[in-house]
Coordinates of C-alpha atoms and ligand atoms in Angstrom, one line a residue:
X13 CA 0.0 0.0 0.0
X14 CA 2.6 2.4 0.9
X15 CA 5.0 1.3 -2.3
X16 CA 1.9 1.7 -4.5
X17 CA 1.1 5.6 -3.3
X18 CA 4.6 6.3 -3.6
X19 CA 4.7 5.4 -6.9
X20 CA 1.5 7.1 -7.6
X21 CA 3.3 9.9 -6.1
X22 CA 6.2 9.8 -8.3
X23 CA 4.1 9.4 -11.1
X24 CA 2.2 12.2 -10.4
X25 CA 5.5 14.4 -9.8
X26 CA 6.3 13.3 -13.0
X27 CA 3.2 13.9 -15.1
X28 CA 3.3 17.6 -13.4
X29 CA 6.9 18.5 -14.5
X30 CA 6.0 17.2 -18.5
X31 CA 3.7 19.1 -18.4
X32 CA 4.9 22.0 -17.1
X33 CA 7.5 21.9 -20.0
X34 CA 4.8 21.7 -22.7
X35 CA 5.2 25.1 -24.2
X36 CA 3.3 26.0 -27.3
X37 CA 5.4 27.7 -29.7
X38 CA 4.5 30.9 -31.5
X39 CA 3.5 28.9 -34.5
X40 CA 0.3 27.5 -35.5
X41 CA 1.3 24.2 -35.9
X42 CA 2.8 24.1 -32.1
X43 CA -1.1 26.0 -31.5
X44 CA -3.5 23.7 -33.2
X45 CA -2.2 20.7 -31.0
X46 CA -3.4 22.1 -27.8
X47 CA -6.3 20.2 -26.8
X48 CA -9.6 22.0 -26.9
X49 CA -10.8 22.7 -23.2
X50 CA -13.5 20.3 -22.5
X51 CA -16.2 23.1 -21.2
X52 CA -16.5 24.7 -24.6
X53 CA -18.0 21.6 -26.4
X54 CA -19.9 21.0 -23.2
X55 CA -21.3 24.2 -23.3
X56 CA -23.4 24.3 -27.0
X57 CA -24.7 27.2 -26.2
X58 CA -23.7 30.7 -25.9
X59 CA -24.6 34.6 -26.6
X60 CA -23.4 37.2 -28.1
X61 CA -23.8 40.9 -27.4
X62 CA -22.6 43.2 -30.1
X63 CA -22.8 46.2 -28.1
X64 CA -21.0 49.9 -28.9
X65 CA -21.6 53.9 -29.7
X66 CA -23.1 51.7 -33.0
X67 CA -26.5 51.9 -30.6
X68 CA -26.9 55.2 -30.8
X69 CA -27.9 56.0 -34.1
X70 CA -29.3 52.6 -34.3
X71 CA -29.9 52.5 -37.8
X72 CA -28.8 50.1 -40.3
X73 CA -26.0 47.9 -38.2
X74 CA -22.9 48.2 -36.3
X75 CA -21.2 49.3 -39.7
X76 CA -23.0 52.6 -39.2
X77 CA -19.8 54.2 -38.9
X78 CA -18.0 52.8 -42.1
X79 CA -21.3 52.9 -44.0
X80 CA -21.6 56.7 -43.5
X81 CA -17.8 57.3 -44.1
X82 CA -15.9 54.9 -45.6
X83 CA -14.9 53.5 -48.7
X84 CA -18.4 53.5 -50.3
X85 CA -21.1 54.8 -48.5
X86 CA -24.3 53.7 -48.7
X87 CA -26.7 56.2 -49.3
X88 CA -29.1 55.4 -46.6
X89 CA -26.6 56.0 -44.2
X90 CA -25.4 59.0 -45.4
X91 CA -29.1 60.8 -46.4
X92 CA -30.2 59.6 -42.5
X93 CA -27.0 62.0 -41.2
X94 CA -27.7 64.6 -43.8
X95 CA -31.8 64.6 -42.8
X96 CA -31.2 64.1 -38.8
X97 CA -28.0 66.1 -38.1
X98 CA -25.9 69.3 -38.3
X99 CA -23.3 69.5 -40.9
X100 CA -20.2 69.2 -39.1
X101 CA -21.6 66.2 -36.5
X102 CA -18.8 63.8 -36.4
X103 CA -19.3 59.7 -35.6
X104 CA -17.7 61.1 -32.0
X105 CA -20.4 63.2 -31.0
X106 CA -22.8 60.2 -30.2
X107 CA -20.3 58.1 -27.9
X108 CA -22.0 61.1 -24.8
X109 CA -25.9 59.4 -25.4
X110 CA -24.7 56.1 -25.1
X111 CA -25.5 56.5 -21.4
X112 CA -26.2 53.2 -20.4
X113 CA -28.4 54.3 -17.7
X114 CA -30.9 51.6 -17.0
X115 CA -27.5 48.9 -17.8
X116 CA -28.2 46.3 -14.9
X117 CA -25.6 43.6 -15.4
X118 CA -27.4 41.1 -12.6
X119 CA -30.8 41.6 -15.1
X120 CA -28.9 40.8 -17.9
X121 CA -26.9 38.1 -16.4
X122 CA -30.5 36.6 -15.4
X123 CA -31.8 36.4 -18.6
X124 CA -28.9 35.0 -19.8
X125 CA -29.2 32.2 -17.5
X126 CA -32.6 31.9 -17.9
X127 CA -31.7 31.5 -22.2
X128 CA -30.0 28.1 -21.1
X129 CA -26.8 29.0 -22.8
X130 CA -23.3 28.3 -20.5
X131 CA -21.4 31.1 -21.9
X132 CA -21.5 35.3 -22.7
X133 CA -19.3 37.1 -25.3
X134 CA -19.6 40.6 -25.6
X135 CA -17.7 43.1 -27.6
X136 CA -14.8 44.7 -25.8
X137 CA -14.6 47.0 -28.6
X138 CA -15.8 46.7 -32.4
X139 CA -14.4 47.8 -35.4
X140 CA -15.2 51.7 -34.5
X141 CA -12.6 51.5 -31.7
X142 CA -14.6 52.5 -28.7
X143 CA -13.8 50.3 -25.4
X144 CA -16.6 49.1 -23.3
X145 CA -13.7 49.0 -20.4
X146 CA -11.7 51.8 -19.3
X147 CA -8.8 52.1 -21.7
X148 CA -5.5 54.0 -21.5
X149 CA -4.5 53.0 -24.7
X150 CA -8.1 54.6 -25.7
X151 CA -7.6 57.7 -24.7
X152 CA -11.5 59.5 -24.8
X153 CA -12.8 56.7 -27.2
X154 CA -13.6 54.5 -24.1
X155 CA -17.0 53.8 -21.8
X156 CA -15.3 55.5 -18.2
X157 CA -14.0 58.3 -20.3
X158 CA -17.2 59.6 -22.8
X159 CA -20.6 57.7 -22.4
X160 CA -21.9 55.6 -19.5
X161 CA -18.7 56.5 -17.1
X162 CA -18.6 52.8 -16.4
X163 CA -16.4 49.8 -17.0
X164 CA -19.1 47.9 -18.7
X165 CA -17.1 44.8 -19.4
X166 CA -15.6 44.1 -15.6
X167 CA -19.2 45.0 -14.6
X168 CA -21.0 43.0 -16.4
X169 CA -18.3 40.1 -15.9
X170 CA -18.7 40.5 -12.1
X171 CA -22.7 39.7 -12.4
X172 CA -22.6 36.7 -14.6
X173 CA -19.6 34.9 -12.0
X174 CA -21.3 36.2 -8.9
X175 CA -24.9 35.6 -10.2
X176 CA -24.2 32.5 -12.9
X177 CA -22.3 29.5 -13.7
X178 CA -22.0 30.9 -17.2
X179 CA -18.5 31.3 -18.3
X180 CA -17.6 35.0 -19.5
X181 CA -15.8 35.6 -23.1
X182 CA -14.8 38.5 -24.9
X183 CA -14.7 39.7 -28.3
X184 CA -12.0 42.1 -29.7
X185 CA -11.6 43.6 -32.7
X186 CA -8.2 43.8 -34.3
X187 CA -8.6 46.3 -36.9
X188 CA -10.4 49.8 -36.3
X189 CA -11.8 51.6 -39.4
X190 CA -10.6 55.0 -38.9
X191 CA -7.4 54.5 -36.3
X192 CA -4.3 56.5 -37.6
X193 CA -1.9 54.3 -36.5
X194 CA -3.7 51.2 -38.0
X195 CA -3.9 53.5 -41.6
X196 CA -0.2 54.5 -41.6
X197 CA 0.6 50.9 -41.1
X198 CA -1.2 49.7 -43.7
X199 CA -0.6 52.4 -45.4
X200 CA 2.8 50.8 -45.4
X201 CA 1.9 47.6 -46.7
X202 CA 1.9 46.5 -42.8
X203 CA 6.1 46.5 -43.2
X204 CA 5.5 48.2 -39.8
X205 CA 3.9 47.1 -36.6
X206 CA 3.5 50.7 -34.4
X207 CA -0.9 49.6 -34.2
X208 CA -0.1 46.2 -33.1
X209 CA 3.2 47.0 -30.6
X210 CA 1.6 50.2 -28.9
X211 CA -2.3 49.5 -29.2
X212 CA -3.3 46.1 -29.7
X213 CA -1.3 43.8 -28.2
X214 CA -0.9 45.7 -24.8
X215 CA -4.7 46.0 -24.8
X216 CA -5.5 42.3 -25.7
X217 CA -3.1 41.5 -22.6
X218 CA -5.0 44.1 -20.5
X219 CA -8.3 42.5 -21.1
X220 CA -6.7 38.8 -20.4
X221 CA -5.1 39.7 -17.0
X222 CA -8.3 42.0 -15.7
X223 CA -11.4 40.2 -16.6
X224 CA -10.0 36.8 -17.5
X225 CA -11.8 35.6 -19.9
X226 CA -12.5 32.2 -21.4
X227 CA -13.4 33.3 -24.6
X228 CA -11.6 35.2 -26.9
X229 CA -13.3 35.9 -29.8
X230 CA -10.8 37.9 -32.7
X231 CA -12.1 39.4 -35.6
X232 CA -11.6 42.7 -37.3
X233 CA -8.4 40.3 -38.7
X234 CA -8.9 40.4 -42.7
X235 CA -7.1 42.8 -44.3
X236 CA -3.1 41.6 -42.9
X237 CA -1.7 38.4 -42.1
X238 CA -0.7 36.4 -38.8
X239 CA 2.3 38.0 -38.7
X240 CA 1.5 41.5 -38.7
X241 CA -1.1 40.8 -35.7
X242 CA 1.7 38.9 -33.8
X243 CA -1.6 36.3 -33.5
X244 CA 0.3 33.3 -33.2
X245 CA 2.7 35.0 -30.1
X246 CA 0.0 36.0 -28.2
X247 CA -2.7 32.9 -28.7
X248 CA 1.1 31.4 -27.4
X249 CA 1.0 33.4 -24.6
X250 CA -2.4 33.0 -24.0
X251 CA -2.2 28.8 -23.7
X252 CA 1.5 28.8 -22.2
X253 CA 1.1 31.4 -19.4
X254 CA -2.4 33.6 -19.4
X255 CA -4.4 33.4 -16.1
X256 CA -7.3 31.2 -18.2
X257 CA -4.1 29.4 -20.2
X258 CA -5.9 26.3 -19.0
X259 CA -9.7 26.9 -19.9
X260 CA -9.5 29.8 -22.8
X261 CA -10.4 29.3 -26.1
X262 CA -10.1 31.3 -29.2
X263 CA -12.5 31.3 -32.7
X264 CA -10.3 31.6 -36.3
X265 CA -10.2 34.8 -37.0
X266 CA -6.2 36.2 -36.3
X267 CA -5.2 37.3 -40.3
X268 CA -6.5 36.7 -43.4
X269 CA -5.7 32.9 -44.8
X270 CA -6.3 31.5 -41.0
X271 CA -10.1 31.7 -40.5
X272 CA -11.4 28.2 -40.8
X273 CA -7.9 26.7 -40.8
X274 CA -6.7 27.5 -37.3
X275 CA -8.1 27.8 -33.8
X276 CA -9.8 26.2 -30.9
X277 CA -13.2 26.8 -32.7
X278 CA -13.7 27.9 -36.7
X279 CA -16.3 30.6 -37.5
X280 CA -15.5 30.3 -40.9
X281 CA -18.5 32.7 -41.7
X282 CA -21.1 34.7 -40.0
X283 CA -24.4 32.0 -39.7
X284 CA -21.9 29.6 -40.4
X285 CA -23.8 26.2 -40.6
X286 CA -22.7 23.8 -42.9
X287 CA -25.7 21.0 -42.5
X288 CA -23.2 18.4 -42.4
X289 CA -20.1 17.1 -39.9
X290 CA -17.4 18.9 -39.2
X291 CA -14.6 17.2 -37.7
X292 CA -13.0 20.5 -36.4
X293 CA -14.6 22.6 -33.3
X294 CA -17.0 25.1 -34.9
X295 CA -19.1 27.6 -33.8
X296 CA -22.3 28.6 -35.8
X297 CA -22.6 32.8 -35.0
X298 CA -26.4 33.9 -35.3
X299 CA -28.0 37.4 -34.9
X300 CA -31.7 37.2 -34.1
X301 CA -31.9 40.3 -36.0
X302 CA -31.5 38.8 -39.4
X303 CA -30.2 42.0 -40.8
X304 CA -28.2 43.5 -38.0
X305 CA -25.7 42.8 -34.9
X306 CA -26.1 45.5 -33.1
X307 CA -29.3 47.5 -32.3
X308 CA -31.7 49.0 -35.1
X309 CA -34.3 51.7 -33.2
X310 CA -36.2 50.5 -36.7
X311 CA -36.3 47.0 -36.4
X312 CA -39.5 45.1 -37.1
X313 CA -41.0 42.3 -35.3
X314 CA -40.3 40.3 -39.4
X315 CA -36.8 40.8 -38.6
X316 CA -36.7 38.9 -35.8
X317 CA -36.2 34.7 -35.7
X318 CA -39.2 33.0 -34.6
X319 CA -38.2 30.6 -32.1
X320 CA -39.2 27.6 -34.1
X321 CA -36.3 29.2 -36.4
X322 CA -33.8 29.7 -33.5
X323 CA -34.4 26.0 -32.3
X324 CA -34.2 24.5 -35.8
X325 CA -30.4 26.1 -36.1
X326 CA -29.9 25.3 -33.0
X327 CA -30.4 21.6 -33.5
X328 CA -29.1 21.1 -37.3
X329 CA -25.8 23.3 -35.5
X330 CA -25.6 21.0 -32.6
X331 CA -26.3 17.5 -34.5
X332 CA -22.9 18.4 -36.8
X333 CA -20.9 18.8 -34.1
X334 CA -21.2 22.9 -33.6
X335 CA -21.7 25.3 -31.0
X336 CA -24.3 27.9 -31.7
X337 CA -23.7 31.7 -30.6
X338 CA -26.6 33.5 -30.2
X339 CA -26.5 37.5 -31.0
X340 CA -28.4 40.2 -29.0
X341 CA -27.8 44.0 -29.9
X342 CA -28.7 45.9 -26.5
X343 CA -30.0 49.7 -26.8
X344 CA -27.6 52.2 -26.2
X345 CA -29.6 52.6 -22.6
X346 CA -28.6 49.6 -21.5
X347 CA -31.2 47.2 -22.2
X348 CA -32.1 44.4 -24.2
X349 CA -35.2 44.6 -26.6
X350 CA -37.8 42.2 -24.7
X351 CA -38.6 40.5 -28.5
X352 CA -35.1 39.4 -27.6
X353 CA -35.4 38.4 -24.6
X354 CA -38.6 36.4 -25.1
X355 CA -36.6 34.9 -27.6
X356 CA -33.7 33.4 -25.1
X357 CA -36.7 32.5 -22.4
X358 CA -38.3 30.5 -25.0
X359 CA -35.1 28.8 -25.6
X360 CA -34.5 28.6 -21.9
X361 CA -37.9 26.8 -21.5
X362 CA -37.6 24.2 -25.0
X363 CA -33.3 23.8 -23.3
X364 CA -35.4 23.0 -19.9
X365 CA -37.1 19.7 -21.1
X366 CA -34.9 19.3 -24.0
X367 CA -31.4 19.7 -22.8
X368 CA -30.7 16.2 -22.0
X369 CA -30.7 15.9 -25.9
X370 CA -27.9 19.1 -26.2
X371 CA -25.7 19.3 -23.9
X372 CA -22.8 17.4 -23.5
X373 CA -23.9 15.8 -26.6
X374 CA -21.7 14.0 -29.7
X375 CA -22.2 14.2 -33.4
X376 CA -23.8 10.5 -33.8
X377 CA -22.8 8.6 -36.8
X378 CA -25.7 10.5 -38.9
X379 CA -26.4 13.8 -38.7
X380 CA -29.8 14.1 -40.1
X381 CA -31.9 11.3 -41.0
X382 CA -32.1 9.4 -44.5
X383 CA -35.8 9.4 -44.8
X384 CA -37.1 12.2 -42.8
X385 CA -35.3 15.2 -43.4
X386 CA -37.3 17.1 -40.4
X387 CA -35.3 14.8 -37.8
X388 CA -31.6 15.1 -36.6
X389 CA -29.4 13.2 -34.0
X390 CA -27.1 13.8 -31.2
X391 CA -25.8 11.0 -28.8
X392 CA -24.4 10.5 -25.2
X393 CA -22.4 7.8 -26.0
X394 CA -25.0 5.2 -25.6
X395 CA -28.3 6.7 -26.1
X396 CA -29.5 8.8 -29.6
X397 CA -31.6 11.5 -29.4
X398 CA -33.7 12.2 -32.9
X399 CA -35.1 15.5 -32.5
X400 CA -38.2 16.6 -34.5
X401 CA -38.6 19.5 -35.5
X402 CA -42.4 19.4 -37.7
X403 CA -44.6 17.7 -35.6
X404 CA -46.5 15.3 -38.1
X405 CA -49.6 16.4 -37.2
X406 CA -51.6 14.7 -40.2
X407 CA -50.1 11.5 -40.7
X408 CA -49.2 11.1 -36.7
X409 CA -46.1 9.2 -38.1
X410 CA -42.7 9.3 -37.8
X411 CA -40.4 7.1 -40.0
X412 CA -36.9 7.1 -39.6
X413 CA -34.3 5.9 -42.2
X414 CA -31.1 5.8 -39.4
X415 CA -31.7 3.9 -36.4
X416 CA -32.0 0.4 -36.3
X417 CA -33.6 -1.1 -33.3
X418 CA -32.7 -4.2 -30.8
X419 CA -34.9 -6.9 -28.3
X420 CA -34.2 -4.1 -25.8
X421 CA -34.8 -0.8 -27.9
X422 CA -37.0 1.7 -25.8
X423 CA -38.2 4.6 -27.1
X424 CA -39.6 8.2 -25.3
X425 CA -40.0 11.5 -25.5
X426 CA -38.6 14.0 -23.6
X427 CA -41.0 15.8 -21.7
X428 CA -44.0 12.8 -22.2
X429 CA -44.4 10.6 -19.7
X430 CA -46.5 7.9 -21.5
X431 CA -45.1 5.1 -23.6
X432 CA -44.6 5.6 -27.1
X433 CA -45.5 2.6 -29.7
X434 CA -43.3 1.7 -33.0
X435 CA -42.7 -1.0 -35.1
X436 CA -39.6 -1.9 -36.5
X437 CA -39.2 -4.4 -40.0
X438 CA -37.2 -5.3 -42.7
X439 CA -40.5 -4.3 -44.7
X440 CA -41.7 -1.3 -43.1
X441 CA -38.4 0.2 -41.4
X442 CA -38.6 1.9 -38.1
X443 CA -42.1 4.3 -37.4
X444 CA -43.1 6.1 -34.7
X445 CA -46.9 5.7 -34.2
X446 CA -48.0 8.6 -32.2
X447 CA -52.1 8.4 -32.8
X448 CA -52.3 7.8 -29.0
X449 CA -50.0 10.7 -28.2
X450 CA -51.7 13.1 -26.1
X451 CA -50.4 16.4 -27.5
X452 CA -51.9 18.2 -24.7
X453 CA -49.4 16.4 -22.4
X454 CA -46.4 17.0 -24.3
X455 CA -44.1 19.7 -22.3
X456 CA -42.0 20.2 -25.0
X457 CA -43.0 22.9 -28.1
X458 CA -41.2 23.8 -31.1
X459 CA -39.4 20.4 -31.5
X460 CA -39.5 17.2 -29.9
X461 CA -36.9 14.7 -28.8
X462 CA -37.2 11.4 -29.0
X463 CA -34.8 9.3 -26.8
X464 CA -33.8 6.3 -28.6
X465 CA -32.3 3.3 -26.0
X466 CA -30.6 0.7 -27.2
X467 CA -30.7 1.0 -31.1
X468 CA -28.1 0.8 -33.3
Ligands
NAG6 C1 -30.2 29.7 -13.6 O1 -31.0 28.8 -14.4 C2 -31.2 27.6 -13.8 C3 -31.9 26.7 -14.8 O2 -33.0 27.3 -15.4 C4 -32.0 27.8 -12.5 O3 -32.2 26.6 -11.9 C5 -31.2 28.8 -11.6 O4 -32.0 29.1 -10.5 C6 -30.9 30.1 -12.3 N1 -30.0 30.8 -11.5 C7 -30.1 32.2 -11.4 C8 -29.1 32.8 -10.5 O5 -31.0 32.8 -12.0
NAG7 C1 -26.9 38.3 -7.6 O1 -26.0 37.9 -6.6 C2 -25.9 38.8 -5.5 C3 -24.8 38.4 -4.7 O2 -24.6 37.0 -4.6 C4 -27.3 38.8 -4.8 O3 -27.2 39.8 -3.7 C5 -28.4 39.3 -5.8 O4 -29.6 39.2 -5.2 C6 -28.4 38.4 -7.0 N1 -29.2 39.0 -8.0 C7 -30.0 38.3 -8.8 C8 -30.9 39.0 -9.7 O5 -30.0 37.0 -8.8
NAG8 C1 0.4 56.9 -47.5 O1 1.7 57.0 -48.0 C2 1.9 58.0 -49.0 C3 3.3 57.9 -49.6 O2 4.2 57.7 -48.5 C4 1.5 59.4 -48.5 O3 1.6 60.3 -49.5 C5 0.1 59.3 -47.9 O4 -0.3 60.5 -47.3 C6 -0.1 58.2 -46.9 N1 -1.4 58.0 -46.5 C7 -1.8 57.8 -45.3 C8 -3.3 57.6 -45.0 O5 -1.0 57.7 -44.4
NAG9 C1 5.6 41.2 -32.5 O1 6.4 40.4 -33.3 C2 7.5 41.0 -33.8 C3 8.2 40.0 -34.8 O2 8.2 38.7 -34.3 C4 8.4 41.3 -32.6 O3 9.6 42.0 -33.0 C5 7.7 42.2 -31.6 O4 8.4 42.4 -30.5 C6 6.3 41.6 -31.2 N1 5.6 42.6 -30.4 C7 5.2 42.3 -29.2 C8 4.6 43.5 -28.5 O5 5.4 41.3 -28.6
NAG10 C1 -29.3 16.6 -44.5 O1 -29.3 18.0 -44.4 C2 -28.5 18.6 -45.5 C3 -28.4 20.1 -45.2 O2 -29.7 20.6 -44.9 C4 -29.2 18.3 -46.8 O3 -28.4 18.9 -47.9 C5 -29.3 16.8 -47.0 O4 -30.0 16.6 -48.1 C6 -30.0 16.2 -45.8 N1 -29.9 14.8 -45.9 C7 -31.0 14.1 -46.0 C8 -30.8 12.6 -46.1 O5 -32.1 14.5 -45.9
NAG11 C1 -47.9 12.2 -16.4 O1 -48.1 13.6 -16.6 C2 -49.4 14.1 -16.4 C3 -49.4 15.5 -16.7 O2 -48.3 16.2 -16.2 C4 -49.8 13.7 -14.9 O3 -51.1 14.2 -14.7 C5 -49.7 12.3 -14.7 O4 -49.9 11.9 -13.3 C6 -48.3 11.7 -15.1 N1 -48.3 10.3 -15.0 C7 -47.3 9.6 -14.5 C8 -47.4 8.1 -14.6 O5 -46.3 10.1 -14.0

């Protein structure tokens, strides 16, 4: 007994000091060996908060900014400015209404909770530079300096770890439209790095080593390469000796070429959702403003997902091995559009009797079924769910192409506590018979999970 735990002991010493030594290297080929932390795949579920001086106008999307005065304008952009303000109003002069006055980070960290998703990423700062923390390397251009007078990241961090279990991420933009040091460096075919050396790198570490977060999502990355961003140094940094080096996980976006090739998780697009399996961690990102990230003071209710759309992306995104990352545009007040929130409650309650079937799930070996293309599959390891999503309310039938079933098959659905009859043949295939279903007892709306046991 004693030999044995000394041993163990040694072994353990061991196993500690290898492991100290396995240092990343600044290259992505060191990078994309690290291990994706467990949590994240876990998790399934996230939101997003694009959330900047964007909400103050309110009015097209968080491009307001580059749409009024960039390359090409658009001209609904620019006749809104030239109909609604002075001549000479610059971008600047809407960072003092975004006030954030009725911004309650426990409320928000509630309904976040309530959404079922396990972790939060909100924009540290989009492409129009403004901080939501207070920044010395953003001098003026940051939310304790013009605006709310309030570090809105470290606040709302605090309510989601005091008040949650969620984990908290940030996104960061690397690029800023109008920055002069990010124009004469690219002015300079980004042969020089004064942007990345005396802005962005010393504010990505700032943001690391004060609100620790678990998430870093990058984008903003497109127009330069790897290099230029020093990506693969700090992403080494981040996994060799951050605070969260041993939880934190990055997206794909660090310099153009790298997005979908490199990373904990690939974005690869914006509503990124391929409909079939991906091998690699990916993460399907989804306004529920179809046409907009950040707040429109002119959105319509049609603009909005319906919940039976949010849950069918939410399923076809989970079954192929994806995480989905929901976005919510808050006003520039501080509060989040209750279409939105009804949006994450619904999700919350459908998660409630449904999450069995979610999280913690695998990609099973089909993604979607081969005769009904309404159904798709997640497992547990031993136990497939085939989630509905059109209840067949005609032929009060469900046949499915995928599963095959054995002397011990049982089958349920979640949130019905009567048994369920099927037949299973060479002749007629597996079908669901659900003419004694009582719908009126069924918890679950919107789609409906049938727990498979013992098929194969
Ligand atoms: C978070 O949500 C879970 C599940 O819905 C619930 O049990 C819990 O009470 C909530 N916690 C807070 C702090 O709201
Ligand atoms: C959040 O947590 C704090 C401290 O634990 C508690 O006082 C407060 O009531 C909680 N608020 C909500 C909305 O759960
Ligand atoms: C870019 O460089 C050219 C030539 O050096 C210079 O004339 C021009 O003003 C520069 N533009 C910017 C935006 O720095
Ligand atoms: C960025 O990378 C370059 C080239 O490897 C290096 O000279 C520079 O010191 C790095 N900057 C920082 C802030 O680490
Ligand atoms: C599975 O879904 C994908 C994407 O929606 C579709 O292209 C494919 O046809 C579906 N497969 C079957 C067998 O229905
Ligand atoms: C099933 O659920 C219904 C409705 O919630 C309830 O009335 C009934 O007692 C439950 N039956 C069993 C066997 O648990």
């Amino acid at each position: 007994m004693y030999k044995k735990s000394l041993g163990a002991i040694f072994l353990l010493i061991f196993f500690l000091s290898y492991s100290h030594n396995l240092k990343y290297e600044p290259d992505w080929s060191s990078l994309d060996k690290r291990p994706l932390p467990k949590w994240y795949d876990d998790a399934k579920i996230g939101i997003f908060i694009h959330w900047g001086v964007f909400a103050v106008p309110g009015f097209r999307s968080e491009w307001f900014w580059w749409d009024w005065k960039g390359d090409n304008p658009t001209q609904d952009v620019v006749d809104f400015m030239k109909k609604n303000y002075p001549p000479n109003f610059a971008y600047a002069d809407f960072a003092p209404e975004f006030k954030a006055e009725f911004f309650n980070p426990q409320q928000w960290a509630s309904v976040f909770n309530a959404s079922g998703a396990k972790y939060v990423v909100l924009t540290s700062k989009h492409h129009e530079g403004y901080t939501l923390w207070p920044s010395e390397y953003s001098w003026n251009w940051n939310s304790n300096d013009v605006g709310p007078h309030r570090d809105l990241v470290g606040d709302l961090a605090d309510a989601i770890r005091k008040n949650t279990s969620l984990r908290f991420g940030l996104y960061h933009s690397l690029y800023e439209w109008f920055n002069p040091l990010y124009l004469s460096d690219k002015n300079q075919s980004f042969t020089k790095q004064d942007f990345v050396n005396y802005k962005i790198l010393p504010s990505l570490h700032q943001i690391v080593n004060k609100y620790k977060p678990e998430v870093i999502w990058s984008d903003g990355d497109w127009d330069a390469p790897y290099s230029y961003w020093n990506s693969t140094e700090f992403i080494a940094w981040l996994y060799n000796e951050s605070p969260v080096k041993e939880t934190v996980v990055v997206n794909d976006r660090w310099g153009y070429g790298v997005m979908c090739n490199h990373g904990d998780f690939y974005t690869c697009q914006d509503n990124y959702n391929p409909g079939k399996l991906i091998e690699h961690k990916w993460e399907n990102c989804m306004p529920l403003d179809k046409a907009s990230w950040g707040f429109r003071r002119n959105l319509k209710l049609g603009d909005v997902l319906t919940i039976e759309e949010v849950i069918t992306s939410l399923v076809e995104t989970i079954s192929c091995g994806g995480n989905i990352l929901i976005n919510i545009g808050p006003t520039k007040e501080g509060s989040i559009p209750p279409i939105f929130e009804e949006r994450l409650r619904q999700m919350g309650d459908w998660l409630s009797i449904n999450g069995e079937a979610i999280y913690e799930t695998k990609p099973w070996r089909v993604q979607n079924d081969t005769k009904n293309s309404d159904v798709w599959y997640t497992t547990n390891g031993k136990t497939v769910y085939a989630i509905l999503l059109k209840y067949p309310y005609k032929s009060l039938k469900v046949e499915l192409g995928a599963p095959k079933s054995t002397e011990a098959t049982q089958i349920d659905i979640l949130g019905y506590n009567q048994s369920i009859q099927w037949i299973d043949s060479p002749e007629t295939g597996l079908i669901i018979d659900l003419q004694n279903v009582d719908t009126s007892l069924i918890k679950s709306k919107w789609a409906w999970t049938f727990k498979l046991s013992n098929v194969a």
